[in-house]
Amino acid sequence: MKPYLLLTPGPLTTSETVKETMMTDWCTWDEDYNLGIVQELRKELVGIATKNTEEYTSVLLQGSGTYCVEAVLGATITSKDKLLICSNGAYGDRMGNIAEYYHLDYDMLAFEETEPISLEYVDDYLSNNSDITHVAFVHCETTTGILNQIKELSHIIKMHGKKLIVDCMSSFGGIPIDVDELNIDFLISSSNKCIQGVPGFGFVIARHSELVRCKGIARSLSLDIYDQWETMEKGHGKWRFTSPTHVVRAFKQALTELLEEGGVEARYQRYCENHRILVEGMRSLGFQTLLDDSIQSPIITSFLYPYEDFNFKAFYQALKAKGFVIYPGKISKADTFRIGNIGDVHPDDFRRLVEAVRETEY
């Protein structure tokens, strides 16, 4: 039995069947693992990402999602390139931190954490800065739960002829998107988000022609996505360095369960219903959401403290004792806490959560 539900944006609550698959050990050179699991899930990931599977490929990389963000930036931006980062939260800002570490030539368009990335600003900036070659932004900023306009942003960026990198860490598998229709060159996500696997590796869905251009560019051996991809291609699923076998097997099971649920669209509908029940219930108790409904994702929801000296830690501990783990806030200009709507959690779980909050002194 689960001692509590993780109502966070990842790691998140996983199914018992996903956890059970980690009870078996796997040999990293055996075909049952490399061909039967790694190669199959690589194909399945591309199939989830786009209908045009011939144009795209996937590469898996040990570590958290940030490892993959760093790997992509470090392997795509050469000394002749210039990157534009559009940020409205901590994870967009983290791209800037990576760019500083790598001494990349970059500009940052920074927006308020409670405002979506401005289409007009991006269009104007690209119109007046022709030296920009690549643009990167976060689809769903889990700092707040804000959802940036991926379709419109992608259109503007491609209209200006730029390469596009999108951090879809908290949205891939939970919000329907097609990388080919959006003209995305590199999409980045992680095993422990909307696919509902466990932490341990991230992945990149890349346009094949753009990934090939990354050969010899990476500044890091471990984070060389081209070399990792080439090894997986030639080795039929072999990883360059020790593969997180148990995590990969769990992810394969999670992908199966995504398809059994009805795919990304069905999962999106469940997450939306989770979010609706949560927000309506919390508002009925007097809580206010940080974001306007029009820019809110169904992934994670930020709530304002109900009063000035609200004791979040006590509130957190009380809910944990009742079987629910929530998240502290992450923005600087308002006191908030966050509740994740993703994972192996369902509408009845959120009805129980609202009731638990109702019964809690705060």
mmCIF file of C-alpha atoms in Angstrom:
data_model
loop_
_atom_site.group_PDB
_atom_site.id
_atom_site.type_symbol
_atom_site.label_atom_id
_atom_site.label_comp_id
_atom_site.label_asym_id
_atom_site.label_seq_id
_atom_site.Cartn_x
_atom_site.Cartn_y
_atom_site.Cartn_z
ATOM 1 C CA MET A 1 0.000 0.000 0.000
ATOM 2 C CA LYS A 2 1.166 3.548 -0.753
ATOM 3 C CA PRO A 3 1.828 5.501 2.490
ATOM 4 C CA TYR A 4 0.838 8.685 0.658
ATOM 5 C CA LEU A 5 0.190 10.104 -2.787
ATOM 6 C CA LEU A 6 2.912 12.299 -4.260
ATOM 7 C CA LEU A 7 0.997 15.309 -5.543
ATOM 8 C CA THR A 8 4.123 16.833 -7.068
ATOM 9 C CA PRO A 9 5.304 17.452 -10.649
ATOM 10 C CA GLY A 10 7.821 14.612 -10.468
ATOM 11 C CA PRO A 11 8.903 12.365 -8.948
ATOM 12 C CA LEU A 12 5.291 11.416 -8.776
ATOM 13 C CA THR A 13 2.973 8.604 -7.746
ATOM 14 C CA THR A 14 3.601 5.535 -9.903
ATOM 15 C CA SER A 15 1.449 2.462 -10.392
ATOM 16 C CA GLU A 16 2.131 -0.753 -8.526
ATOM 17 C CA THR A 17 2.794 -2.503 -11.848
ATOM 18 C CA VAL A 18 5.475 0.052 -12.787
ATOM 19 C CA LYS A 19 7.190 -0.520 -9.449
ATOM 20 C CA GLU A 20 6.918 -4.306 -9.732
ATOM 21 C CA THR A 21 8.888 -4.352 -13.004
ATOM 22 C CA MET A 22 11.945 -3.107 -11.090
ATOM 23 C CA MET A 23 12.132 -6.382 -9.179
ATOM 24 C CA THR A 24 14.050 -8.077 -12.023
ATOM 25 C CA ASP A 25 17.745 -7.600 -12.840
ATOM 26 C CA TRP A 26 18.842 -7.055 -16.441
ATOM 27 C CA CYS A 27 22.110 -7.598 -18.295
ATOM 28 C CA THR A 28 23.176 -4.470 -20.203
ATOM 29 C CA TRP A 29 24.536 -6.335 -23.242
ATOM 30 C CA ASP A 30 21.724 -8.854 -23.578
ATOM 31 C CA GLU A 31 19.393 -8.538 -26.590
ATOM 32 C CA ASP A 32 16.344 -9.056 -24.380
ATOM 33 C CA TYR A 33 17.200 -5.737 -22.752
ATOM 34 C CA ASN A 34 18.734 -3.718 -25.590
ATOM 35 C CA LEU A 35 16.475 -4.824 -28.444
ATOM 36 C CA GLY A 36 13.406 -5.843 -26.462
ATOM 37 C CA ILE A 37 13.257 -2.850 -24.135
ATOM 38 C CA VAL A 38 15.572 0.036 -25.052
ATOM 39 C CA GLN A 39 15.038 0.035 -28.805
ATOM 40 C CA GLU A 40 11.317 -0.543 -28.465
ATOM 41 C CA LEU A 41 10.797 2.335 -26.064
ATOM 42 C CA ARG A 42 12.929 4.614 -28.262
ATOM 43 C CA LYS A 43 10.556 3.883 -31.151
ATOM 44 C CA GLU A 44 7.504 4.317 -28.934
ATOM 45 C CA LEU A 45 8.723 7.713 -27.731
ATOM 46 C CA VAL A 46 9.050 8.977 -31.292
ATOM 47 C CA GLY A 47 5.607 7.574 -32.058
ATOM 48 C CA ILE A 48 4.134 9.534 -29.155
ATOM 49 C CA ALA A 49 5.961 12.693 -30.247
ATOM 50 C CA THR A 50 4.874 12.761 -33.895
ATOM 51 C CA LYS A 51 3.064 11.039 -36.723
ATOM 52 C CA ASN A 52 6.060 11.797 -38.953
ATOM 53 C CA THR A 53 8.327 9.225 -37.326
ATOM 54 C CA GLU A 54 10.761 9.079 -40.254
ATOM 55 C CA GLU A 55 12.079 12.581 -39.582
ATOM 56 C CA TYR A 56 12.735 12.126 -35.861
ATOM 57 C CA THR A 57 14.729 9.920 -33.539
ATOM 58 C CA SER A 58 15.242 9.624 -29.783
ATOM 59 C CA VAL A 59 18.241 9.406 -27.516
ATOM 60 C CA LEU A 60 18.202 8.420 -23.846
ATOM 61 C CA LEU A 61 20.623 9.827 -21.284
ATOM 62 C CA GLN A 62 21.334 8.945 -17.676
ATOM 63 C CA GLY A 63 20.430 11.575 -15.074
ATOM 64 C CA SER A 64 17.628 14.031 -14.463
ATOM 65 C CA GLY A 65 15.884 16.131 -17.075
ATOM 66 C CA THR A 66 18.334 18.987 -16.479
ATOM 67 C CA TYR A 67 21.136 16.704 -17.674
ATOM 68 C CA CYS A 68 19.364 16.475 -21.015
ATOM 69 C CA VAL A 69 18.756 20.229 -21.206
ATOM 70 C CA GLU A 70 22.454 20.787 -20.598
ATOM 71 C CA ALA A 71 23.365 18.061 -23.082
ATOM 72 C CA VAL A 72 21.250 19.627 -25.845
ATOM 73 C CA LEU A 73 22.520 23.171 -25.295
ATOM 74 C CA GLY A 74 26.095 21.925 -25.047
ATOM 75 C CA ALA A 75 25.847 19.934 -28.275
ATOM 76 C CA THR A 76 23.874 22.324 -30.490
ATOM 77 C CA ILE A 77 25.278 25.815 -29.841
ATOM 78 C CA THR A 78 28.677 26.251 -31.494
ATOM 79 C CA SER A 79 31.017 29.244 -31.257
ATOM 80 C CA LYS A 80 29.376 30.562 -34.443
ATOM 81 C CA ASP A 81 25.844 30.374 -33.028
ATOM 82 C CA LYS A 82 23.818 32.607 -30.729
ATOM 83 C CA LEU A 83 21.051 31.358 -28.473
ATOM 84 C CA LEU A 84 17.941 33.228 -27.372
ATOM 85 C CA ILE A 85 16.396 31.923 -24.150
ATOM 86 C CA CYS A 86 12.818 32.968 -23.378
ATOM 87 C CA SER A 87 12.153 32.530 -19.664
ATOM 88 C CA ASN A 88 9.246 33.060 -17.309
ATOM 89 C CA GLY A 89 10.343 30.818 -14.461
ATOM 90 C CA ALA A 90 13.093 28.912 -12.702
ATOM 91 C CA TYR A 91 13.580 26.328 -15.448
ATOM 92 C CA GLY A 92 13.972 28.905 -18.190
ATOM 93 C CA ASP A 93 16.428 30.699 -15.911
ATOM 94 C CA ARG A 94 18.287 27.413 -15.476
ATOM 95 C CA MET A 95 18.943 27.353 -19.214
ATOM 96 C CA GLY A 96 20.649 30.696 -18.742
ATOM 97 C CA ASN A 97 22.729 29.223 -15.935
ATOM 98 C CA ILE A 98 23.805 26.381 -18.237
ATOM 99 C CA ALA A 99 24.671 28.879 -20.972
ATOM 100 C CA GLU A 100 26.879 30.751 -18.490
ATOM 101 C CA TYR A 101 28.702 27.561 -17.495
ATOM 102 C CA TYR A 102 29.345 26.719 -21.136
ATOM 103 C CA HIS A 103 30.280 30.294 -22.081
ATOM 104 C CA LEU A 104 27.664 30.263 -24.829
ATOM 105 C CA ASP A 105 26.804 33.401 -26.738
ATOM 106 C CA TYR A 106 23.216 33.996 -25.659
ATOM 107 C CA ASP A 107 20.544 36.580 -24.877
ATOM 108 C CA MET A 108 17.766 36.211 -22.333
ATOM 109 C CA LEU A 109 14.236 37.495 -22.777
ATOM 110 C CA ALA A 110 12.891 37.438 -19.213
ATOM 111 C CA PHE A 111 9.199 37.701 -18.368
ATOM 112 C CA GLU A 112 7.282 37.787 -15.106
ATOM 113 C CA GLU A 113 6.673 34.378 -13.556
ATOM 114 C CA THR A 114 2.915 34.918 -13.693
ATOM 115 C CA GLU A 115 2.882 36.028 -17.338
ATOM 116 C CA PRO A 116 3.239 33.840 -20.437
ATOM 117 C CA ILE A 117 6.122 34.436 -22.833
ATOM 118 C CA SER A 118 5.016 37.331 -25.042
ATOM 119 C CA LEU A 119 4.557 36.438 -28.693
ATOM 120 C CA GLU A 120 4.962 40.077 -29.682
ATOM 121 C CA TYR A 121 8.231 40.487 -27.770
ATOM 122 C CA VAL A 122 9.725 37.338 -29.277
ATOM 123 C CA ASP A 123 8.666 38.347 -32.778
ATOM 124 C CA ASP A 124 10.065 41.855 -32.346
ATOM 125 C CA TYR A 125 13.322 40.601 -30.836
ATOM 126 C CA LEU A 126 13.956 38.155 -33.644
ATOM 127 C CA SER A 127 13.090 40.818 -36.207
ATOM 128 C CA ASN A 128 15.802 43.064 -34.787
ATOM 129 C CA ASN A 129 18.467 40.478 -33.909
ATOM 130 C CA SER A 130 19.324 38.503 -37.006
ATOM 131 C CA ASP A 131 22.400 36.963 -35.341
ATOM 132 C CA ILE A 132 20.184 34.649 -33.249
ATOM 133 C CA THR A 133 20.428 31.076 -34.579
ATOM 134 C CA HIS A 134 18.615 29.042 -31.892
ATOM 135 C CA VAL A 135 15.685 29.746 -29.566
ATOM 136 C CA ALA A 136 14.855 27.806 -26.390
ATOM 137 C CA PHE A 137 11.905 27.997 -24.008
ATOM 138 C CA VAL A 138 9.964 25.886 -21.505
ATOM 139 C CA HIS A 139 6.516 24.660 -22.534
ATOM 140 C CA CYS A 140 5.060 24.194 -19.049
ATOM 141 C CA GLU A 141 6.906 26.111 -16.314
ATOM 142 C CA THR A 142 6.482 24.046 -13.165
ATOM 143 C CA THR A 143 7.664 27.061 -11.152
ATOM 144 C CA THR A 144 4.043 28.170 -11.277
ATOM 145 C CA GLY A 145 2.172 25.798 -13.589
ATOM 146 C CA ILE A 146 1.982 28.367 -16.381
ATOM 147 C CA LEU A 147 1.527 27.022 -19.905
ATOM 148 C CA ASN A 148 3.365 28.888 -22.653
ATOM 149 C CA GLN A 149 1.812 29.078 -26.132
ATOM 150 C CA ILE A 150 3.890 26.431 -27.826
ATOM 151 C CA LYS A 151 2.063 26.464 -31.156
ATOM 152 C CA GLU A 152 2.190 30.234 -31.599
ATOM 153 C CA LEU A 153 5.762 30.573 -30.308
ATOM 154 C CA SER A 154 6.976 27.771 -32.554
ATOM 155 C CA HIS A 155 5.341 29.415 -35.566
ATOM 156 C CA ILE A 156 7.022 32.766 -34.888
ATOM 157 C CA ILE A 157 10.435 31.219 -34.241
ATOM 158 C CA LYS A 158 10.313 29.157 -37.424
ATOM 159 C CA MET A 159 8.979 32.102 -39.417
ATOM 160 C CA HIS A 160 12.290 33.760 -38.569
ATOM 161 C CA GLY A 161 14.230 30.659 -39.617
ATOM 162 C CA LYS A 162 15.632 29.729 -36.193
ATOM 163 C CA LYS A 163 16.389 26.302 -34.709
ATOM 164 C CA LEU A 164 13.970 25.428 -31.918
ATOM 165 C CA ILE A 165 14.705 23.749 -28.575
ATOM 166 C CA VAL A 166 11.753 23.148 -26.227
ATOM 167 C CA ASP A 167 11.879 21.908 -22.650
ATOM 168 C CA CYS A 168 8.735 19.771 -22.446
ATOM 169 C CA MET A 169 9.799 18.211 -19.176
ATOM 170 C CA SER A 170 6.428 18.482 -17.462
ATOM 171 C CA SER A 171 4.166 18.321 -20.501
ATOM 172 C CA PHE A 172 5.372 15.534 -22.798
ATOM 173 C CA GLY A 173 3.013 12.571 -22.537
ATOM 174 C CA GLY A 174 0.423 14.629 -20.691
ATOM 175 C CA ILE A 175 -0.446 17.364 -23.181
ATOM 176 C CA PRO A 176 -0.943 16.491 -26.874
ATOM 177 C CA ILE A 177 1.781 17.934 -29.130
ATOM 178 C CA ASP A 178 3.360 16.909 -32.433
ATOM 179 C CA VAL A 179 7.008 17.915 -32.827
ATOM 180 C CA ASP A 180 6.824 17.793 -36.613
ATOM 181 C CA GLU A 181 3.694 19.935 -36.851
ATOM 182 C CA LEU A 182 5.313 22.431 -34.451
ATOM 183 C CA ASN A 183 8.640 22.230 -36.313
ATOM 184 C CA ILE A 184 10.564 21.524 -33.092
ATOM 185 C CA ASP A 185 14.172 20.481 -33.600
ATOM 186 C CA PHE A 186 14.869 19.213 -30.064
ATOM 187 C CA LEU A 187 12.254 18.281 -27.458
ATOM 188 C CA ILE A 188 13.503 17.385 -23.977
ATOM 189 C CA SER A 189 11.708 15.442 -21.244
ATOM 190 C CA SER A 190 12.264 12.995 -18.407
ATOM 191 C CA SER A 191 11.284 9.505 -17.285
ATOM 192 C CA ASN A 192 9.512 10.636 -14.120
ATOM 193 C CA LYS A 193 6.934 13.065 -15.483
ATOM 194 C CA CYS A 194 3.757 12.502 -17.520
ATOM 195 C CA ILE A 195 4.825 9.084 -18.824
ATOM 196 C CA GLN A 196 4.647 8.153 -15.124
ATOM 197 C CA GLY A 197 7.917 6.298 -14.790
ATOM 198 C CA VAL A 198 10.513 6.657 -12.021
ATOM 199 C CA PRO A 199 13.516 9.035 -11.884
ATOM 200 C CA GLY A 200 16.826 8.031 -13.445
ATOM 201 C CA PHE A 201 17.090 9.171 -17.045
ATOM 202 C CA GLY A 202 15.901 11.794 -19.480
ATOM 203 C CA PHE A 203 15.397 11.727 -23.222
ATOM 204 C CA VAL A 204 15.584 13.915 -26.287
ATOM 205 C CA ILE A 205 13.279 13.683 -29.300
ATOM 206 C CA ALA A 206 15.400 15.154 -32.092
ATOM 207 C CA ARG A 207 15.030 15.928 -35.741
ATOM 208 C CA HIS A 208 17.423 13.419 -37.284
ATOM 209 C CA SER A 209 19.110 15.944 -39.573
ATOM 210 C CA GLU A 210 19.755 18.336 -36.669
ATOM 211 C CA LEU A 211 21.091 15.644 -34.347
ATOM 212 C CA VAL A 212 23.629 14.615 -36.979
ATOM 213 C CA ARG A 213 24.903 18.206 -36.976
ATOM 214 C CA CYS A 214 25.835 17.780 -33.291
ATOM 215 C CA LYS A 215 28.726 15.449 -34.058
ATOM 216 C CA GLY A 216 31.907 16.686 -32.398
ATOM 217 C CA ILE A 217 30.334 19.752 -30.750
ATOM 218 C CA ALA A 218 29.644 18.548 -27.179
ATOM 219 C CA ARG A 219 31.878 19.962 -24.426
ATOM 220 C CA SER A 220 31.182 16.989 -22.173
ATOM 221 C CA LEU A 221 31.930 13.297 -22.695
ATOM 222 C CA SER A 222 29.025 12.060 -20.564
ATOM 223 C CA LEU A 223 26.556 14.545 -22.040
ATOM 224 C CA ASP A 224 27.436 14.031 -25.698
ATOM 225 C CA ILE A 225 24.004 13.303 -27.155
ATOM 226 C CA TYR A 226 25.354 12.598 -30.626
ATOM 227 C CA ASP A 227 27.801 9.984 -29.373
ATOM 228 C CA GLN A 228 25.130 8.480 -27.122
ATOM 229 C CA TRP A 229 22.694 8.314 -30.042
ATOM 230 C CA GLU A 230 25.275 6.837 -32.446
ATOM 231 C CA THR A 231 26.179 4.145 -29.903
ATOM 232 C CA MET A 232 22.515 3.253 -29.428
ATOM 233 C CA GLU A 233 21.985 3.119 -33.185
ATOM 234 C CA LYS A 234 25.031 0.990 -33.970
ATOM 235 C CA GLY A 235 24.766 -1.085 -30.798
ATOM 236 C CA HIS A 236 21.011 -1.701 -31.195
ATOM 237 C CA GLY A 237 20.060 -0.165 -27.853
ATOM 238 C CA LYS A 238 23.436 -0.272 -26.111
ATOM 239 C CA TRP A 239 24.286 2.643 -23.841
ATOM 240 C CA ARG A 240 27.815 4.064 -23.760
ATOM 241 C CA PHE A 241 28.027 3.837 -19.986
ATOM 242 C CA THR A 242 26.099 1.826 -17.389
ATOM 243 C CA SER A 243 22.420 1.867 -18.236
ATOM 244 C CA PRO A 244 19.872 2.443 -15.413
ATOM 245 C CA THR A 245 18.301 -0.916 -16.227
ATOM 246 C CA HIS A 246 15.591 -1.067 -13.572
ATOM 247 C CA VAL A 247 14.438 2.471 -14.319
ATOM 248 C CA VAL A 248 14.382 1.799 -18.065
ATOM 249 C CA ARG A 249 12.310 -1.342 -17.586
ATOM 250 C CA ALA A 250 9.883 0.574 -15.386
ATOM 251 C CA PHE A 251 9.602 3.250 -18.059
ATOM 252 C CA LYS A 252 8.794 0.630 -20.681
ATOM 253 C CA GLN A 253 5.939 -0.555 -18.470
ATOM 254 C CA ALA A 254 4.806 3.056 -17.959
ATOM 255 C CA LEU A 255 4.687 3.549 -21.738
ATOM 256 C CA THR A 256 2.537 0.433 -22.048
ATOM 257 C CA GLU A 257 0.164 1.800 -19.422
ATOM 258 C CA LEU A 258 -0.018 5.154 -21.225
ATOM 259 C CA LEU A 259 -1.178 3.388 -24.377
ATOM 260 C CA GLU A 260 -3.614 1.224 -22.416
ATOM 261 C CA GLU A 261 -5.152 4.355 -20.909
ATOM 262 C CA GLY A 262 -5.881 5.629 -24.412
ATOM 263 C CA GLY A 263 -2.713 7.564 -25.177
ATOM 264 C CA VAL A 264 -1.752 11.150 -24.508
ATOM 265 C CA GLU A 265 -5.207 12.593 -25.221
ATOM 266 C CA ALA A 266 -6.872 10.349 -22.632
ATOM 267 C CA ARG A 267 -4.200 11.107 -20.054
ATOM 268 C CA TYR A 268 -4.556 14.818 -20.752
ATOM 269 C CA GLN A 269 -8.290 14.575 -20.095
ATOM 270 C CA ARG A 270 -7.650 12.828 -16.759
ATOM 271 C CA TYR A 271 -5.133 15.465 -15.718
ATOM 272 C CA CYS A 272 -7.588 18.210 -16.692
ATOM 273 C CA GLU A 273 -10.305 16.598 -14.590
ATOM 274 C CA ASN A 274 -7.892 16.231 -11.650
ATOM 275 C CA HIS A 275 -7.083 19.920 -11.973
ATOM 276 C CA ARG A 276 -10.733 20.981 -12.257
ATOM 277 C CA ILE A 277 -11.773 19.096 -9.136
ATOM 278 C CA LEU A 278 -8.788 20.435 -7.211
ATOM 279 C CA VAL A 279 -9.301 24.072 -8.166
ATOM 280 C CA GLU A 280 -13.059 24.078 -7.640
ATOM 281 C CA GLY A 281 -12.637 22.355 -4.298
ATOM 282 C CA MET A 282 -9.843 24.603 -3.025
ATOM 283 C CA ARG A 283 -11.681 27.745 -4.135
ATOM 284 C CA SER A 284 -14.750 26.554 -2.259
ATOM 285 C CA LEU A 285 -12.548 26.507 0.861
ATOM 286 C CA GLY A 286 -11.338 30.057 0.279
ATOM 287 C CA PHE A 287 -8.005 29.397 -1.456
ATOM 288 C CA GLN A 288 -7.019 31.452 -4.499
ATOM 289 C CA THR A 289 -4.955 30.262 -7.449
ATOM 290 C CA LEU A 290 -1.841 32.217 -8.379
ATOM 291 C CA LEU A 291 -2.524 32.150 -12.111
ATOM 292 C CA ASP A 292 -5.470 33.146 -14.214
ATOM 293 C CA ASP A 293 -7.325 30.118 -15.589
ATOM 294 C CA SER A 294 -6.509 31.142 -19.173
ATOM 295 C CA ILE A 295 -2.759 30.500 -18.744
ATOM 296 C CA GLN A 296 -2.928 27.637 -16.240
ATOM 297 C CA SER A 297 -1.732 24.153 -17.205
ATOM 298 C CA PRO A 298 -3.356 20.975 -15.866
ATOM 299 C CA ILE A 299 0.087 19.780 -14.689
ATOM 300 C CA ILE A 300 0.614 21.624 -11.396
ATOM 301 C CA THR A 301 -1.384 24.322 -9.649
ATOM 302 C CA SER A 302 -0.042 27.133 -7.450
ATOM 303 C CA PHE A 303 -2.173 28.442 -4.587
ATOM 304 C CA LEU A 304 -1.624 31.638 -2.633
ATOM 305 C CA TYR A 305 -1.227 31.424 1.118
ATOM 306 C CA PRO A 306 -4.673 32.061 2.636
ATOM 307 C CA TYR A 307 -3.290 34.650 5.088
ATOM 308 C CA GLU A 308 0.006 36.352 5.935
ATOM 309 C CA ASP A 309 1.388 34.116 8.692
ATOM 310 C CA PHE A 310 0.121 30.838 7.182
ATOM 311 C CA ASN A 311 2.252 27.940 8.443
ATOM 312 C CA PHE A 312 2.906 25.890 5.318
ATOM 313 C CA LYS A 313 5.102 23.352 7.107
ATOM 314 C CA ALA A 314 2.351 22.492 9.587
ATOM 315 C CA PHE A 315 -0.189 22.345 6.760
ATOM 316 C CA TYR A 316 2.149 20.073 4.785
ATOM 317 C CA GLN A 317 2.685 17.710 7.718
ATOM 318 C CA ALA A 318 -1.027 17.528 8.463
ATOM 319 C CA LEU A 319 -1.847 16.583 4.867
ATOM 320 C CA LYS A 320 1.030 14.099 4.720
ATOM 321 C CA ALA A 321 -0.363 12.365 7.792
ATOM 322 C CA LYS A 322 -3.640 12.058 5.876
ATOM 323 C CA GLY A 323 -1.936 10.542 2.834
ATOM 324 C CA PHE A 324 -1.126 13.523 0.587
ATOM 325 C CA VAL A 325 2.258 15.107 -0.113
ATOM 326 C CA ILE A 326 2.192 18.550 -1.720
ATOM 327 C CA TYR A 327 4.938 20.977 -2.822
ATOM 328 C CA PRO A 328 6.246 24.294 -1.493
ATOM 329 C CA GLY A 329 6.099 27.338 -3.751
ATOM 330 C CA LYS A 330 9.015 28.448 -5.885
ATOM 331 C CA ILE A 331 8.431 32.072 -6.854
ATOM 332 C CA SER A 332 9.851 35.112 -5.091
ATOM 333 C CA LYS A 333 7.049 37.670 -5.365
ATOM 334 C CA ALA A 334 4.261 35.729 -3.642
ATOM 335 C CA ASP A 335 3.883 33.143 -0.907
ATOM 336 C CA THR A 336 2.511 30.016 -2.558
ATOM 337 C CA PHE A 337 2.331 26.265 -2.376
ATOM 338 C CA ARG A 338 1.829 23.885 -5.285
ATOM 339 C CA ILE A 339 -0.194 20.734 -5.897
ATOM 340 C CA GLY A 340 0.643 18.416 -8.782
ATOM 341 C CA ASN A 341 -2.141 16.834 -10.818
ATOM 342 C CA ILE A 342 -0.036 14.265 -12.691
ATOM 343 C CA GLY A 343 1.003 10.688 -11.999
ATOM 344 C CA ASP A 344 -1.060 7.639 -11.093
ATOM 345 C CA VAL A 345 -3.657 9.848 -9.405
ATOM 346 C CA HIS A 346 -7.297 10.151 -10.330
ATOM 347 C CA PRO A 347 -10.341 12.408 -9.790
ATOM 348 C CA ASP A 348 -11.456 10.576 -6.636
ATOM 349 C CA ASP A 349 -8.003 11.168 -5.121
ATOM 350 C CA PHE A 350 -8.518 14.910 -5.514
ATOM 351 C CA ARG A 351 -11.986 14.737 -4.034
ATOM 352 C CA ARG A 352 -10.403 13.038 -1.003
ATOM 353 C CA LEU A 353 -7.661 15.683 -0.919
ATOM 354 C CA VAL A 354 -10.157 18.531 -0.858
ATOM 355 C CA GLU A 355 -11.990 16.828 1.977
ATOM 356 C CA ALA A 356 -8.696 16.364 3.837
ATOM 357 C CA VAL A 357 -7.940 20.082 3.448
ATOM 358 C CA ARG A 358 -11.448 20.898 4.667
ATOM 359 C CA GLU A 359 -10.792 18.878 7.836
ATOM 360 C CA THR A 360 -7.351 20.391 8.432
ATOM 361 C CA GLU A 361 -6.762 23.405 10.657
ATOM 362 C CA TYR A 362 -4.804 26.059 8.805
#
